[in-house]
Coordinates of C-alpha atoms in Angstrom, one line a residue:
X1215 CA 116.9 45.2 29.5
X1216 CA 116.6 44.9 33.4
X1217 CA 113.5 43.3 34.3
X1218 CA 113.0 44.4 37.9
X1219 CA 112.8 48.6 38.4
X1220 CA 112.3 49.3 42.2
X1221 CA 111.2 53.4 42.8
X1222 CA 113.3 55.4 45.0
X1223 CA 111.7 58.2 47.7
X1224 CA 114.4 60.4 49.6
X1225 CA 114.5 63.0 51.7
X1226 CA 116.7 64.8 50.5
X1227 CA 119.7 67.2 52.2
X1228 CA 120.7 64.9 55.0
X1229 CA 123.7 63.3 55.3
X1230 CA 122.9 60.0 56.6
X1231 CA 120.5 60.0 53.0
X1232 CA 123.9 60.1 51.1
X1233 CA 125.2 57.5 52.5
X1234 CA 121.9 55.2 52.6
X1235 CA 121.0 55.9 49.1
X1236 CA 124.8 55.3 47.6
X1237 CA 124.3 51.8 49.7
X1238 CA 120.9 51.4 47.5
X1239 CA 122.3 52.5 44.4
X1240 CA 125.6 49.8 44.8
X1241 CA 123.5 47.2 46.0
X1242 CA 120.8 47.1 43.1
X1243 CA 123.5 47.8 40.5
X1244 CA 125.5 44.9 42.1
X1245 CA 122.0 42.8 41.6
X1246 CA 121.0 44.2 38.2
X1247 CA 117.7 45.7 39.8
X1248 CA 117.0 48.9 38.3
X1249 CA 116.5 51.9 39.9
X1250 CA 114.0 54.8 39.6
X1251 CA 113.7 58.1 41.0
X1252 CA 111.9 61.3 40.8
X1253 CA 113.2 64.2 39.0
X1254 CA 112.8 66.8 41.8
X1255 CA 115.3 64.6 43.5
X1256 CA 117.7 63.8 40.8
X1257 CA 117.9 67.7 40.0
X1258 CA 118.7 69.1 43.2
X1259 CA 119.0 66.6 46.2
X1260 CA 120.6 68.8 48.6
X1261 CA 123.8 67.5 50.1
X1262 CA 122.7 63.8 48.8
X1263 CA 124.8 65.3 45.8
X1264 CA 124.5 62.6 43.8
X1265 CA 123.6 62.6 40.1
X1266 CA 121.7 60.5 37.6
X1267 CA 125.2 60.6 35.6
X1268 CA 127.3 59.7 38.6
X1269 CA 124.9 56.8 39.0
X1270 CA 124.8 55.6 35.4
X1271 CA 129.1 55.7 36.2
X1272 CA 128.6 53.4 38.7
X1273 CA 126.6 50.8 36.7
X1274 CA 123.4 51.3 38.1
X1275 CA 120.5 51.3 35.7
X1276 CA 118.8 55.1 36.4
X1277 CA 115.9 56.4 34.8
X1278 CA 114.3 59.7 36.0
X1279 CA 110.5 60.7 36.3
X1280 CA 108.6 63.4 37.7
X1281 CA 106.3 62.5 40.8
X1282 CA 103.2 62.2 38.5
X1283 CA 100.5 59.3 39.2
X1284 CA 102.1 57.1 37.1
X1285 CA 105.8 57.2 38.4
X1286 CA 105.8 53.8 39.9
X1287 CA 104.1 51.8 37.2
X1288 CA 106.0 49.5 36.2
X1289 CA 108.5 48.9 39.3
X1290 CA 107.9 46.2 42.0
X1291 CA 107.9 48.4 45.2
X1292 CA 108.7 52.2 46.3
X1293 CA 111.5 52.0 48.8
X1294 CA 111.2 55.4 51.4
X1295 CA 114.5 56.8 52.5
X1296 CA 113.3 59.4 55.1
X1297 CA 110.6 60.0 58.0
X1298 CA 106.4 59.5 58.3
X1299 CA 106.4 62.6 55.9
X1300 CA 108.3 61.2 52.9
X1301 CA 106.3 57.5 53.5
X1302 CA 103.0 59.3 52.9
X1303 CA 104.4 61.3 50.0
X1304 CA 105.8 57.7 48.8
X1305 CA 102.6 55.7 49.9
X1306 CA 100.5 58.0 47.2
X1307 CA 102.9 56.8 44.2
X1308 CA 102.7 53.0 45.8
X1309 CA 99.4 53.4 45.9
X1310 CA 98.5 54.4 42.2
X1311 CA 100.6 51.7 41.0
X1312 CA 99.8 49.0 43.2
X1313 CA 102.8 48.0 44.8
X1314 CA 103.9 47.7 48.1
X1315 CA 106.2 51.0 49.7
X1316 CA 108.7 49.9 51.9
X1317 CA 110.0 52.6 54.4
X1318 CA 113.6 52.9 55.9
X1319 CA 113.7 55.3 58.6
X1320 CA 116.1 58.8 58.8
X1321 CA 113.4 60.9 60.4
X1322 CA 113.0 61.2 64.3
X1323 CA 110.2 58.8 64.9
X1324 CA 109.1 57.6 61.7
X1325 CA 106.5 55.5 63.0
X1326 CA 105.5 54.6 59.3
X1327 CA 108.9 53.3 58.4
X1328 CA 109.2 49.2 58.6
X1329 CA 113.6 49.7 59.8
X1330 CA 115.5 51.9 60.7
X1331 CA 118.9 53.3 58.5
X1332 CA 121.5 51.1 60.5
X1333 CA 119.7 47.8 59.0
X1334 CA 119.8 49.3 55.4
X1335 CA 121.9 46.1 54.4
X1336 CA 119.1 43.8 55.8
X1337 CA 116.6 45.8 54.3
X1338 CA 118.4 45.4 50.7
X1339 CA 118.7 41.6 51.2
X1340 CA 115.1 40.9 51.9
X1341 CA 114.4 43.8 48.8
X1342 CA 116.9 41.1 46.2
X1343 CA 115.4 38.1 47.9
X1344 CA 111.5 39.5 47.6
X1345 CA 111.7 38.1 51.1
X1346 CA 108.8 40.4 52.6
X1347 CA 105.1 39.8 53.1
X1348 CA 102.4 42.5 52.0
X1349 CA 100.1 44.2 54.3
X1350 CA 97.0 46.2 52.9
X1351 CA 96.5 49.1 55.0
X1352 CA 93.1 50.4 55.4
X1353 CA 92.3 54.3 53.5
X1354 CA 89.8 56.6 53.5
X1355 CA 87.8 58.4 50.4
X1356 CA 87.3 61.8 51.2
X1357 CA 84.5 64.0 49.4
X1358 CA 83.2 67.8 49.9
X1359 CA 79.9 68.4 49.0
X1360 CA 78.3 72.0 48.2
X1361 CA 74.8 72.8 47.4
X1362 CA 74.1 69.2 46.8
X1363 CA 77.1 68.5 44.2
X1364 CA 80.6 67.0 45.0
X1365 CA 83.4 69.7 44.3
X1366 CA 86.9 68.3 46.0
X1367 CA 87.6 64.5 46.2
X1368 CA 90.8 63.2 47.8
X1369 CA 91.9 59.7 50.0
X1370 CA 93.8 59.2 53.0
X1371 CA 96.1 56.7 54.5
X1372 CA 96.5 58.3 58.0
X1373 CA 93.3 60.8 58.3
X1374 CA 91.4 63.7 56.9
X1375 CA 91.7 66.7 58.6
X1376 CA 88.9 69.1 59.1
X1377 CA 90.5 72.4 60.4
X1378 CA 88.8 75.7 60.7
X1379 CA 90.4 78.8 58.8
X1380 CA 93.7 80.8 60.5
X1381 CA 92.5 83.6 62.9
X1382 CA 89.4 82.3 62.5
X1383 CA 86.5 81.9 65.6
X1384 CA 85.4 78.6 66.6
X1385 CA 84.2 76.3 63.6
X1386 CA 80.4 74.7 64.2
X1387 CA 79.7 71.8 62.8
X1388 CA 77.2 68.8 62.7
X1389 CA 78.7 65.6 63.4
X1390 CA 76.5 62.6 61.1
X1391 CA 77.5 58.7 61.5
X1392 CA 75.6 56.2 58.3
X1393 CA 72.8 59.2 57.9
X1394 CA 72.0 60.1 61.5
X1395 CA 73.1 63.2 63.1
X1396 CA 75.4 62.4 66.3
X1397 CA 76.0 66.2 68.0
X1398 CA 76.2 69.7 67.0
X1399 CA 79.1 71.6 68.6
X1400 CA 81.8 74.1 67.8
X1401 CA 85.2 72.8 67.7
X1402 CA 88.9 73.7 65.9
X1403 CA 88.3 71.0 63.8
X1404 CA 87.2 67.2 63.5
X1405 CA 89.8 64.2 62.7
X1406 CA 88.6 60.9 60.7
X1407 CA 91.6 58.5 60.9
X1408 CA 92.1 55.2 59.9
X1409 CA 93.9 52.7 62.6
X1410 CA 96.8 53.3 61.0
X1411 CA 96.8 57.3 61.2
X1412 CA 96.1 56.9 65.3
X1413 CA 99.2 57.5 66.3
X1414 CA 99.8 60.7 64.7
X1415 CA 97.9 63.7 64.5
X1416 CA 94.3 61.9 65.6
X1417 CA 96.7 60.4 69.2
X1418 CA 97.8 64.4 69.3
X1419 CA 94.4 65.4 69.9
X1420 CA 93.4 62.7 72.4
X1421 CA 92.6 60.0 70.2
X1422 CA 93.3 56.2 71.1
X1423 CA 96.1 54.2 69.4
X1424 CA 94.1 51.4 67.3
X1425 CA 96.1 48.6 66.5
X1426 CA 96.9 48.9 62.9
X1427 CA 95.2 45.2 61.7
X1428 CA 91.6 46.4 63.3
X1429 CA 89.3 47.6 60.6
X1430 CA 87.9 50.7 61.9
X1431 CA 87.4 54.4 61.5
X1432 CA 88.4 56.7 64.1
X1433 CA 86.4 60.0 64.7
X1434 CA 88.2 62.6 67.1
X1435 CA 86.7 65.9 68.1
X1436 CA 89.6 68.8 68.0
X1437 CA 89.0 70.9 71.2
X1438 CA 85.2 70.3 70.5
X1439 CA 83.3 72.9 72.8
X1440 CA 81.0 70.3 73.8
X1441 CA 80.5 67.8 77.0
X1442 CA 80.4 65.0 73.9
X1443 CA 83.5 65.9 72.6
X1444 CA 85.1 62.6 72.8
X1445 CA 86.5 60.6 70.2
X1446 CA 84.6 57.8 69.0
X1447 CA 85.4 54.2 66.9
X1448 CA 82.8 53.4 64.3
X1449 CA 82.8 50.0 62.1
X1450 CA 85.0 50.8 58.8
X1451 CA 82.0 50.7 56.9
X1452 CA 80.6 53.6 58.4
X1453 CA 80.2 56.9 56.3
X1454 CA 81.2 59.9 58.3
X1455 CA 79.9 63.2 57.5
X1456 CA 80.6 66.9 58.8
X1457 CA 78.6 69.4 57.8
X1458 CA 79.9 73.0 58.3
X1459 CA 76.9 76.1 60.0
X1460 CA 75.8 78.2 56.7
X1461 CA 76.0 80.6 58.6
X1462 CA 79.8 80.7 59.5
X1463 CA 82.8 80.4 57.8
X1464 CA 84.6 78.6 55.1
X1465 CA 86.9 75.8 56.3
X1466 CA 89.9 73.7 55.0
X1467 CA 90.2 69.7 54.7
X1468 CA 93.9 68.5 55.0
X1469 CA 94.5 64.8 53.6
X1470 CA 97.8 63.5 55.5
X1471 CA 98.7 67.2 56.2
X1472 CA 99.6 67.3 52.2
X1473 CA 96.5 67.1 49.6
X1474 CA 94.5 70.5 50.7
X1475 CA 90.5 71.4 50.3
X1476 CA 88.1 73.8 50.7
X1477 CA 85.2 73.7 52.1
X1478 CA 83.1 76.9 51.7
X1479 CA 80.5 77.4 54.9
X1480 CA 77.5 74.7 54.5
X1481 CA 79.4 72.3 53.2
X1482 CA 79.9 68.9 54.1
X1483 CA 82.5 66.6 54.3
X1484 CA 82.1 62.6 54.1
X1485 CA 84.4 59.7 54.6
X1486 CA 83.9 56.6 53.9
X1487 CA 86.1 53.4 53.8
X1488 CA 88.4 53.6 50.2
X1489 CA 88.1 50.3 48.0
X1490 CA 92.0 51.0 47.1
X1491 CA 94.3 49.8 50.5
X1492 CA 98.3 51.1 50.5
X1493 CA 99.9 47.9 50.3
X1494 CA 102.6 47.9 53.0
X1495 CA 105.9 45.9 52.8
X1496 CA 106.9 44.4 56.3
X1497 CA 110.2 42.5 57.2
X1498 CA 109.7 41.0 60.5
X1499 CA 106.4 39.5 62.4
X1500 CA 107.4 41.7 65.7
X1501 CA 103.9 42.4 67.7
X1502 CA 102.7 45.9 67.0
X1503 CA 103.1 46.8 71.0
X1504 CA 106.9 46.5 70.4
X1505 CA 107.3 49.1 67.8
X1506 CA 104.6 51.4 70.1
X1507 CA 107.2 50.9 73.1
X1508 CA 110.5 51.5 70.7
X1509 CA 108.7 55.0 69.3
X1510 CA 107.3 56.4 72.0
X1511 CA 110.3 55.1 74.7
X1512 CA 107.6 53.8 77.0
X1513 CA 108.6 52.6 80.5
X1514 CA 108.0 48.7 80.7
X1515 CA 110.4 48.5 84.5
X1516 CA 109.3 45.8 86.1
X1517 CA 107.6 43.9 83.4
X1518 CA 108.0 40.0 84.6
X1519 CA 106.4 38.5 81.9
X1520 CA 103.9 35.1 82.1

């Protein structure tokens, strides 16, 4: 019986994922590492067109299992083959088995992702070696309350989203930081990101990039109708509350643009800092500014250096 299982994330119906996850499939086969992946993607993985059976004819060691909370017990990491969507769907399974997810990227930015698919061998050789240091990446707890009981609970790894209802007015809220109210204004929404979630959505609406080893929560104000409308960085113990006007309307929480909630009108939302971290996988020491200048293709002409 193989002793090491490693879970395999994909998104599925791209070409370059054929050819990267036939590379995965050889290379773990080759180094008697079983491999593990989820039955949406077994059954019908778009042009990946590859099958458990044509796997098992290969001599790799396949088992298939549905994308429950327990589908990466057992395995030493969950190895992304896709963009920043895929990681965070991968980073949820990671993150109930508590293992480290290791992302190689075939989106367009994939900011999340630790390579990119041209250094899939390198990847593979550092995943046989267990030649990669873990991270633990800071997450959020996310709770509504209604008429003083808690109704929806969820986490986050890049922020909570609070977004008013489509074709909806203008969404008031009160803005509360460890108890004390901060501002009442009416907004689209309110973002609560963790360092790690501040280049996506939270850097969309005008918040700062946060280096992803500060400890912090990020609050961001989503075209607040309000001169204090600015985003704000509060110690990662803070608690973080939003509570919606009685009086208005009903809104909607998004966790990492996946896990949805309601929030009826006087709710409240709070975040707080999550005991559980995503434990992040990394290959190489490079500084955090490089990767920000790779992504983002930020000028650096005339840079001389010390």
């Amino acid at each position: 019986m193989t002793e090491r299982t490693v879970l395999m994330v994909v998104h599925t119906g791209r070409d370059e994922a054929t050819e990267t996850a036939r590379r995965v499939e050889k290379v773990l086969g080759d180094n008697k590492i079983a491999l593990r992946v989820l039955s949406a993607e077994a059954v019908d993985r778009g042009s990946l067109r590859v099958a458990p059976d044509d796997m098992r004819a290969r001599g790799v060691d396949v088992t298939v299992v549905d994308a429950d909370p327990h589908a990466a017990e057992g395995c030493e990491l969950v190895l992304v083959l896709g963009g920043d969507g895929t990681f965070l769907r991968a980073a949820e399974l990671a993150r109930n088995a508590n293992i480290p997810v290791l992302g190689v990227n075939l989106g367009r930015i994939g900011f999340l992702a630790e390579a990119e698919a041209e250094a899939i061998d390198l990847v593979l050789e550092h995943m046989v070696a267990r030649d990669y240091r873990v991270e633990d990446r800071l997450t959020l707890d996310v709770v509504v309350r209604h008429g003083g009981r808690v109704i929806e609970q969820g986490w986050a790894l890049n922020e909570a989203s609070l977004e008013k209802g489509p074709r909806l007015g203008v969404l008031g809220v009160v803005l509360e930081i460890d108890g004390r109210p901060v501002s009442t204004f009416g907004c689209d929404g309110v973002l609560v990101s963790t360092p790690t979630g501040s280049t996506a959505y939270a850097f969309s609406a005008g918040g700062p990039v946060l280096w992803p080893d500060l400890e912090a929560i990020l609050v961001v104000p989503n075209n607040a109708h309000a001169l204090f409308g600015r985003p704000m960085v509060t110690s990662p113990e803070a608690t973080i509350a939003i509570e919606i006007e009685a009086d208005g309307h009903d809104a909607l929480v998004f966790c990492d643009g996946r896990r949805e909630m309601l929030i009826p009108a006087g709710g409240r939302l709070e975040v707080t800092r999550c005991v559980t971290p995503v434990k992040w996988a990394r290959l190489d020491s490079a500084p955090f500014t490089d990767r920000l200048v790779t992504k983002f293709q930020l000028p650096v002409t005339g840079w001389r250096g010390k």
